[in-house]
PDB file of C-alpha atoms in Angstrom:
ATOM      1  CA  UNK A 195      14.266 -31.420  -8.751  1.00  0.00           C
ATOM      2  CA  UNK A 196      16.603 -29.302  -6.600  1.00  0.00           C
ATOM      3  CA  UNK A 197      13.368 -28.232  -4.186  1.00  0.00           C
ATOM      4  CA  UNK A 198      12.612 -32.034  -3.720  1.00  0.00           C
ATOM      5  CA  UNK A 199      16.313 -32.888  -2.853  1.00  0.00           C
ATOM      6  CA  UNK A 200      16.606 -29.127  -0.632  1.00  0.00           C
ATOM      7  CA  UNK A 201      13.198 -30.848   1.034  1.00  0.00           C
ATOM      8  CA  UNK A 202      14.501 -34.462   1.770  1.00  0.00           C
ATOM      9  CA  UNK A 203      17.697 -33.501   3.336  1.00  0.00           C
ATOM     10  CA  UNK A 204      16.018 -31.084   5.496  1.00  0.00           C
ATOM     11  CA  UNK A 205      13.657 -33.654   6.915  1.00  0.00           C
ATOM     12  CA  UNK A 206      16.643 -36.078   7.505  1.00  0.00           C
ATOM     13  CA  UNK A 207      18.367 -33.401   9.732  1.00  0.00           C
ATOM     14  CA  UNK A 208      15.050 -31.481  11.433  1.00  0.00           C
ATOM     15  CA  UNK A 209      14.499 -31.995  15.555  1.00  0.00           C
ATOM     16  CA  UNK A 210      12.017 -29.223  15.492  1.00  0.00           C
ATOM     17  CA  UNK A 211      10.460 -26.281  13.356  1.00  0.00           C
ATOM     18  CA  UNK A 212      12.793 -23.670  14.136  1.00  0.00           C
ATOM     19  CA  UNK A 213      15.593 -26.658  13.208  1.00  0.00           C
ATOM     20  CA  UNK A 214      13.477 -26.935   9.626  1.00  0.00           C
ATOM     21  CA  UNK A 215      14.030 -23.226   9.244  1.00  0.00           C
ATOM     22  CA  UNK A 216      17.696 -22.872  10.129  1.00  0.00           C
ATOM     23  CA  UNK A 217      18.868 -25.974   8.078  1.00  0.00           C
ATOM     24  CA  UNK A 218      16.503 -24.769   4.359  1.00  0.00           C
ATOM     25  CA  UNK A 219      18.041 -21.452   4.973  1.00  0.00           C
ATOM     26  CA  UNK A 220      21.684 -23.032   5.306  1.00  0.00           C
ATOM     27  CA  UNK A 221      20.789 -25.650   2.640  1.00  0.00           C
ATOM     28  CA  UNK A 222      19.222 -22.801   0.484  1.00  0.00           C
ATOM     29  CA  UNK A 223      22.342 -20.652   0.467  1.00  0.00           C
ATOM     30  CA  UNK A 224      24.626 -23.799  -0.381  1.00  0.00           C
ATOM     31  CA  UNK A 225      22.961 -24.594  -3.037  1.00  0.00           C
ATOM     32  CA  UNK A 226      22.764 -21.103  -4.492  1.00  0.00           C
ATOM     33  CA  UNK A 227      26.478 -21.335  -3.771  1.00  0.00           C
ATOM     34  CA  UNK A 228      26.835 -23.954  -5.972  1.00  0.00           C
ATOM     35  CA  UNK A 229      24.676 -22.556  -9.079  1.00  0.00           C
ATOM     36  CA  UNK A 230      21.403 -24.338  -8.201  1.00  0.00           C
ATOM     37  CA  UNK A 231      18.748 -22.545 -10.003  1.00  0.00           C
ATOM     38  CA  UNK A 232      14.859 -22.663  -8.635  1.00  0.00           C
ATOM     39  CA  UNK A 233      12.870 -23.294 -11.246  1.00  0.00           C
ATOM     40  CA  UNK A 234       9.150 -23.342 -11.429  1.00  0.00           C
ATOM     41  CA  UNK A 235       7.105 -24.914 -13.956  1.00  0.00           C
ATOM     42  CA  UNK A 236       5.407 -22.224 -16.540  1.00  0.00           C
ATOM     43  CA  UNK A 237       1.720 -22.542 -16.682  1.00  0.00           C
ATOM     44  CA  UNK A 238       0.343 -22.698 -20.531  1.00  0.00           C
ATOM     45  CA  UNK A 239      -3.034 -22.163 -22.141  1.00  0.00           C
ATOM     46  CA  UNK A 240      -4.110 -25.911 -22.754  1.00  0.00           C
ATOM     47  CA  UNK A 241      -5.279 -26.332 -26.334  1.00  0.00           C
ATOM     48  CA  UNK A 242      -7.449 -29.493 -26.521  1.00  0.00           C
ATOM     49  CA  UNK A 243     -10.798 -30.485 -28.582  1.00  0.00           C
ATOM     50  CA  UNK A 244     -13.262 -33.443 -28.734  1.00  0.00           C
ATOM     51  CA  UNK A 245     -16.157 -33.005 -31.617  1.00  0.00           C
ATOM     52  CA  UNK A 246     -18.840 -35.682 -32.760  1.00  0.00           C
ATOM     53  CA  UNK A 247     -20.741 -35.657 -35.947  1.00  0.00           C
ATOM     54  CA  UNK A 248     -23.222 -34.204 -35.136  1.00  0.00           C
ATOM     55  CA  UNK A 249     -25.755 -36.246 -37.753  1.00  0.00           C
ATOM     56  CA  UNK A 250     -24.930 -39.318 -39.874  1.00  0.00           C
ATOM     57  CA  UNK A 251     -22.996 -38.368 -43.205  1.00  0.00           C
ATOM     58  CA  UNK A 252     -24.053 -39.878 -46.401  1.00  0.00           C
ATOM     59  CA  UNK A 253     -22.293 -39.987 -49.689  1.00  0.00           C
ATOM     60  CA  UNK A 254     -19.593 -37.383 -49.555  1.00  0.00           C
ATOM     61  CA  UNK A 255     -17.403 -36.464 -52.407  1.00  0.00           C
ATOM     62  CA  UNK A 256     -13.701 -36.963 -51.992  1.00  0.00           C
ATOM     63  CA  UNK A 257     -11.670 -34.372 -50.663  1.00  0.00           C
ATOM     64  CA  UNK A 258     -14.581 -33.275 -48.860  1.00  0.00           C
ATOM     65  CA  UNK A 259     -14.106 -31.904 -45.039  1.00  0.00           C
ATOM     66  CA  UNK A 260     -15.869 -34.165 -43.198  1.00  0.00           C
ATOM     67  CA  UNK A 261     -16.478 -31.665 -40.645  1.00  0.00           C
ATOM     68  CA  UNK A 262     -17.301 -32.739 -36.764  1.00  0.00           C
ATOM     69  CA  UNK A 263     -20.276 -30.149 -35.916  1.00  0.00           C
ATOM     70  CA  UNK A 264     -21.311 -31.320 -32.264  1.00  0.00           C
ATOM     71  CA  UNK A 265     -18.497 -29.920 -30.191  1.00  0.00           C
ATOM     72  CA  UNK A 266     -17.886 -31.400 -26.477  1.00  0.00           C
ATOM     73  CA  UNK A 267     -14.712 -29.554 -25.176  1.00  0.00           C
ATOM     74  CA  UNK A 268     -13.385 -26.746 -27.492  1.00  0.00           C
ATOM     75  CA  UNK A 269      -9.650 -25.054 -24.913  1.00  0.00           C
ATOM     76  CA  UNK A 270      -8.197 -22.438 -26.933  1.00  0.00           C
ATOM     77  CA  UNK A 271     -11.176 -22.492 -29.490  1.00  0.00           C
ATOM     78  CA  UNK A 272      -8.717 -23.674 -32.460  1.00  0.00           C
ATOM     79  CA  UNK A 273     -11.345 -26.056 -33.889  1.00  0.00           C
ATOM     80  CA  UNK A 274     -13.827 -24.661 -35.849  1.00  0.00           C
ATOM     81  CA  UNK A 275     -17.162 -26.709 -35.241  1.00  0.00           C
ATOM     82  CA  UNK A 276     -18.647 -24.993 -38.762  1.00  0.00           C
ATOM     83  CA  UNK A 277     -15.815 -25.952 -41.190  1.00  0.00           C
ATOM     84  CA  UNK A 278     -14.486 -28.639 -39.482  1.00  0.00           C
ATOM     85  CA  UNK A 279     -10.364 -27.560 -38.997  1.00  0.00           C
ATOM     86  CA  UNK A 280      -8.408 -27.568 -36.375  1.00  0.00           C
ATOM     87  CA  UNK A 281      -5.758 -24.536 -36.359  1.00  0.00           C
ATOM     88  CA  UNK A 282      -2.760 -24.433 -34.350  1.00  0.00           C
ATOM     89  CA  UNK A 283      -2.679 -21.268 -32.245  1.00  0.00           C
ATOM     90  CA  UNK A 284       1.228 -21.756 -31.161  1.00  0.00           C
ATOM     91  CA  UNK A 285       3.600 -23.593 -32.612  1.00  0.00           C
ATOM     92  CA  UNK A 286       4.563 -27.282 -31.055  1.00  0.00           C
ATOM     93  CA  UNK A 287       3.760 -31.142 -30.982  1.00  0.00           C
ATOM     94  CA  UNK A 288       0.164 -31.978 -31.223  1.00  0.00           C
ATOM     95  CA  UNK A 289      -1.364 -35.063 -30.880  1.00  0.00           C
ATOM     96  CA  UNK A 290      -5.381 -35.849 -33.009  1.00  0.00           C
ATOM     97  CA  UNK A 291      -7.534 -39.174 -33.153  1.00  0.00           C
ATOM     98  CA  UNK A 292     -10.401 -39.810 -35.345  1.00  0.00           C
ATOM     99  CA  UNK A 293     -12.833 -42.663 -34.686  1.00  0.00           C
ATOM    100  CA  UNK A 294     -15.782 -43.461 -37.822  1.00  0.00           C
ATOM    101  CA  UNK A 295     -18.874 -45.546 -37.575  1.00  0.00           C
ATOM    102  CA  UNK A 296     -20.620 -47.525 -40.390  1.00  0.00           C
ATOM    103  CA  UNK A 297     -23.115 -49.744 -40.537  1.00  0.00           C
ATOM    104  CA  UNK A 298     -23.272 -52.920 -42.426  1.00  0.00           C
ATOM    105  CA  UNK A 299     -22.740 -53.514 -45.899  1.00  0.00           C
ATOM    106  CA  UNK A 300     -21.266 -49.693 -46.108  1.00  0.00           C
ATOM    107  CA  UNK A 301     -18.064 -48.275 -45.768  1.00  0.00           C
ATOM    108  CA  UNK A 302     -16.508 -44.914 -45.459  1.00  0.00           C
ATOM    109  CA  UNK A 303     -12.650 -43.806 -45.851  1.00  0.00           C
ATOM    110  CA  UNK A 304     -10.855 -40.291 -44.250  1.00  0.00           C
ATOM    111  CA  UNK A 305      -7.927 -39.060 -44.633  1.00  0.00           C
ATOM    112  CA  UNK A 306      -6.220 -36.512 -42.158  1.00  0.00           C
ATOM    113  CA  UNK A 307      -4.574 -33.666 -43.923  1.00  0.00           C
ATOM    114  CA  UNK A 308      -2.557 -30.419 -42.818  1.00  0.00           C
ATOM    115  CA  UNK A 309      -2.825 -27.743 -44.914  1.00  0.00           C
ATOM    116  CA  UNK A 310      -3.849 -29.858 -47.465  1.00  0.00           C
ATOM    117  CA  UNK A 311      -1.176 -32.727 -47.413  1.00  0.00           C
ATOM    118  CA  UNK A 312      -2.091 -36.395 -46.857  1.00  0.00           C
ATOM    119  CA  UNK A 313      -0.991 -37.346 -43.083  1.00  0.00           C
ATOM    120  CA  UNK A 314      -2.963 -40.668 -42.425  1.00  0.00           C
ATOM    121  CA  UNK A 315      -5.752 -42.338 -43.487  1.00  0.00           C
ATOM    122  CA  UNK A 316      -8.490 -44.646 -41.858  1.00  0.00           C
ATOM    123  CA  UNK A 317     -10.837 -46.673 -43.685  1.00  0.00           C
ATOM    124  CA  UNK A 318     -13.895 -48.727 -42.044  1.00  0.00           C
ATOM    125  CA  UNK A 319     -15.196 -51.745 -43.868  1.00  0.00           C
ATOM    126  CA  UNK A 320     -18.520 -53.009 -43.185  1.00  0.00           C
ATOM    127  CA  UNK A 321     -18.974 -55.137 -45.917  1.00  0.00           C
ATOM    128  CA  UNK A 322     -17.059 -57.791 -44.565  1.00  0.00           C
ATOM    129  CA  UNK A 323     -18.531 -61.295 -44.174  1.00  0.00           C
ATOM    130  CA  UNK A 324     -20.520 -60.954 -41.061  1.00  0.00           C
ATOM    131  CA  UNK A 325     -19.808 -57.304 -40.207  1.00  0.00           C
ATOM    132  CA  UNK A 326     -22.229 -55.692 -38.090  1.00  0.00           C
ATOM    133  CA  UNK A 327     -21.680 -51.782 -36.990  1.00  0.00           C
ATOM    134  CA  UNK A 328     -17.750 -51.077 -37.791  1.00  0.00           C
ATOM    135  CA  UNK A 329     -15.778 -48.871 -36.740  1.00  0.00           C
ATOM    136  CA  UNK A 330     -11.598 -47.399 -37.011  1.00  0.00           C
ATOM    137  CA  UNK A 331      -9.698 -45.310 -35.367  1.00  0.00           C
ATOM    138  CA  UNK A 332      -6.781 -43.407 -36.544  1.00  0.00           C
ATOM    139  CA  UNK A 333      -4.074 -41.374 -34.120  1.00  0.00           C
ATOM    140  CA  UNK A 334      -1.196 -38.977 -35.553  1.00  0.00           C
ATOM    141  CA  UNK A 335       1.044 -36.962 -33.199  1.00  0.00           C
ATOM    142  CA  UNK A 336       2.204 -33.906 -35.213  1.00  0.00           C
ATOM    143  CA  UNK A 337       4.799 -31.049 -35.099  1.00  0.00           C
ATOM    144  CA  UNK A 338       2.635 -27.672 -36.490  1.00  0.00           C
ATOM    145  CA  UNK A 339       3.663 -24.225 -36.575  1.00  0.00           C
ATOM    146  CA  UNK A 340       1.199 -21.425 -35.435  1.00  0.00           C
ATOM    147  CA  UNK A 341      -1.713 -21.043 -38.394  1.00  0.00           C
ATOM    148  CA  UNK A 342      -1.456 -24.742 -39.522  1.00  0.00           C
ATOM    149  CA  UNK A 343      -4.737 -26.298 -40.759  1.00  0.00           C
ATOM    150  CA  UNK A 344      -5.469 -29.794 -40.265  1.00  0.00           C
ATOM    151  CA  UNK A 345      -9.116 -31.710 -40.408  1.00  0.00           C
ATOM    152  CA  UNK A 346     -10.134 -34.975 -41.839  1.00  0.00           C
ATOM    153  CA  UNK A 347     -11.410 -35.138 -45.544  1.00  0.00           C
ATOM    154  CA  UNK A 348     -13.009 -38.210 -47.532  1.00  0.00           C
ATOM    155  CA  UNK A 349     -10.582 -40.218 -49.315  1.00  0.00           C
ATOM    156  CA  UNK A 350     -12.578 -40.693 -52.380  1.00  0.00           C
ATOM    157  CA  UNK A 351     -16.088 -41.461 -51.385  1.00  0.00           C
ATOM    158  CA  UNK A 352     -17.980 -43.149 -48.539  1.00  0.00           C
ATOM    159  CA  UNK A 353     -21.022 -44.349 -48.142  1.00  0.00           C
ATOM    160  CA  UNK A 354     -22.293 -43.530 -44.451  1.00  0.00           C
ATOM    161  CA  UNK A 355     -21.037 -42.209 -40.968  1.00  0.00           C
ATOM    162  CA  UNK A 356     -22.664 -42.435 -38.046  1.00  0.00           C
ATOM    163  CA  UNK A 357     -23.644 -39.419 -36.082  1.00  0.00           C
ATOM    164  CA  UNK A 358     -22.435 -39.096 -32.291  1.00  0.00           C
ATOM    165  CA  UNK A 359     -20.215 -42.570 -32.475  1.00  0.00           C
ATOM    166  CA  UNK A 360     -17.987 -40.899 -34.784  1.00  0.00           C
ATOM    167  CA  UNK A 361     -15.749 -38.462 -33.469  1.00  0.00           C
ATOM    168  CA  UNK A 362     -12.803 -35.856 -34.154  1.00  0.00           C
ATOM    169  CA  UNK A 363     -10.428 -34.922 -30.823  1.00  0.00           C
ATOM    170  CA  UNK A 364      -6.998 -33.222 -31.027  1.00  0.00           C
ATOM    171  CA  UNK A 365      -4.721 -31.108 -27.849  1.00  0.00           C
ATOM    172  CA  UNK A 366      -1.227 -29.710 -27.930  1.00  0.00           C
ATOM    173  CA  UNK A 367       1.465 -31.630 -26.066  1.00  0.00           C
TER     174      UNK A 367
END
């Protein structure tokens, strides 16, 4: 903020470039005067994750991981393609979707946990009058601390998921 007010009233005062230098320098030393600090933005690792079944998923027990093996974008490899969880290298705010498929006449329930506790569910009916393909989508924005676990389990059984239009993606605000 103080470089982009420093910059405009510069360029309302400048006749020239040696003008531009002479008025930042005064400007510069003003607002040092006055306890303007210069901040710069930090750069930080970006954690973010999209993964697609990688098959279609048929009859799963509840409380099983449902686990998201074709990976498209993996920053900060904290998800884990081969158990299916997601864990938090830093502490802070994360944000996750999950999107599930199922055909007609089946449906299939999830359930977003970390470390083991019931966040949000998502359940897709497709035995609804006249249901085709259905699908849900679920979003959660979450505070973790570094080493928290979260993936999506059944909530108690389903009966199919479709491979690559069902999805798992997650990425640290």
């Amino acid at each position: 903020m103080y470089s982009a007010i420093l910059f405009i009233l510069i360029l309302w005062e400048v006749r020239g470039s040696d003008d531009f230098i002479t008025k930042y320098d005064k400007y510069h030393r003003v607002c040092k005067r006055m306890g303007f600090q210069d901040k710069r933005c930090e750069e930080r690792e970006i954690i973010a994750f999209h993964a697609r079944l990688s098959t279609h998923l048929k009859n799963l027990k509840d409380k099983e991981v449902v686990v998201f093996a074709d990976v498209t974008l993996n920053k900060g490899n904290a998800y884990n393609a081969t158990t299916g969880k997601f864990t938090a290298p830093v502490k802070g705010h994360y944000s996750f979707t999950w999107t599930i498929a199922t055909q007609s006449g089946a449906w299939f329930s999830t359930l977003l946990v970390i470390n083991g506790k019931p966040i949000s569910y998502n359940h897709v009916n497709g035995k609804s009058q006249g249901a085709n393909h259905e699908t849900g989508s679920s979003s959660v924005i979450l505070k973790m601390e570094k080493n928290d676990v979260v993936s999506i389990i059944m909530y108690q059984t389903g009966e199919i998921a479709y491979g690559l239009w069902s999805s798992f993606s997650g990425f640290k605000l």
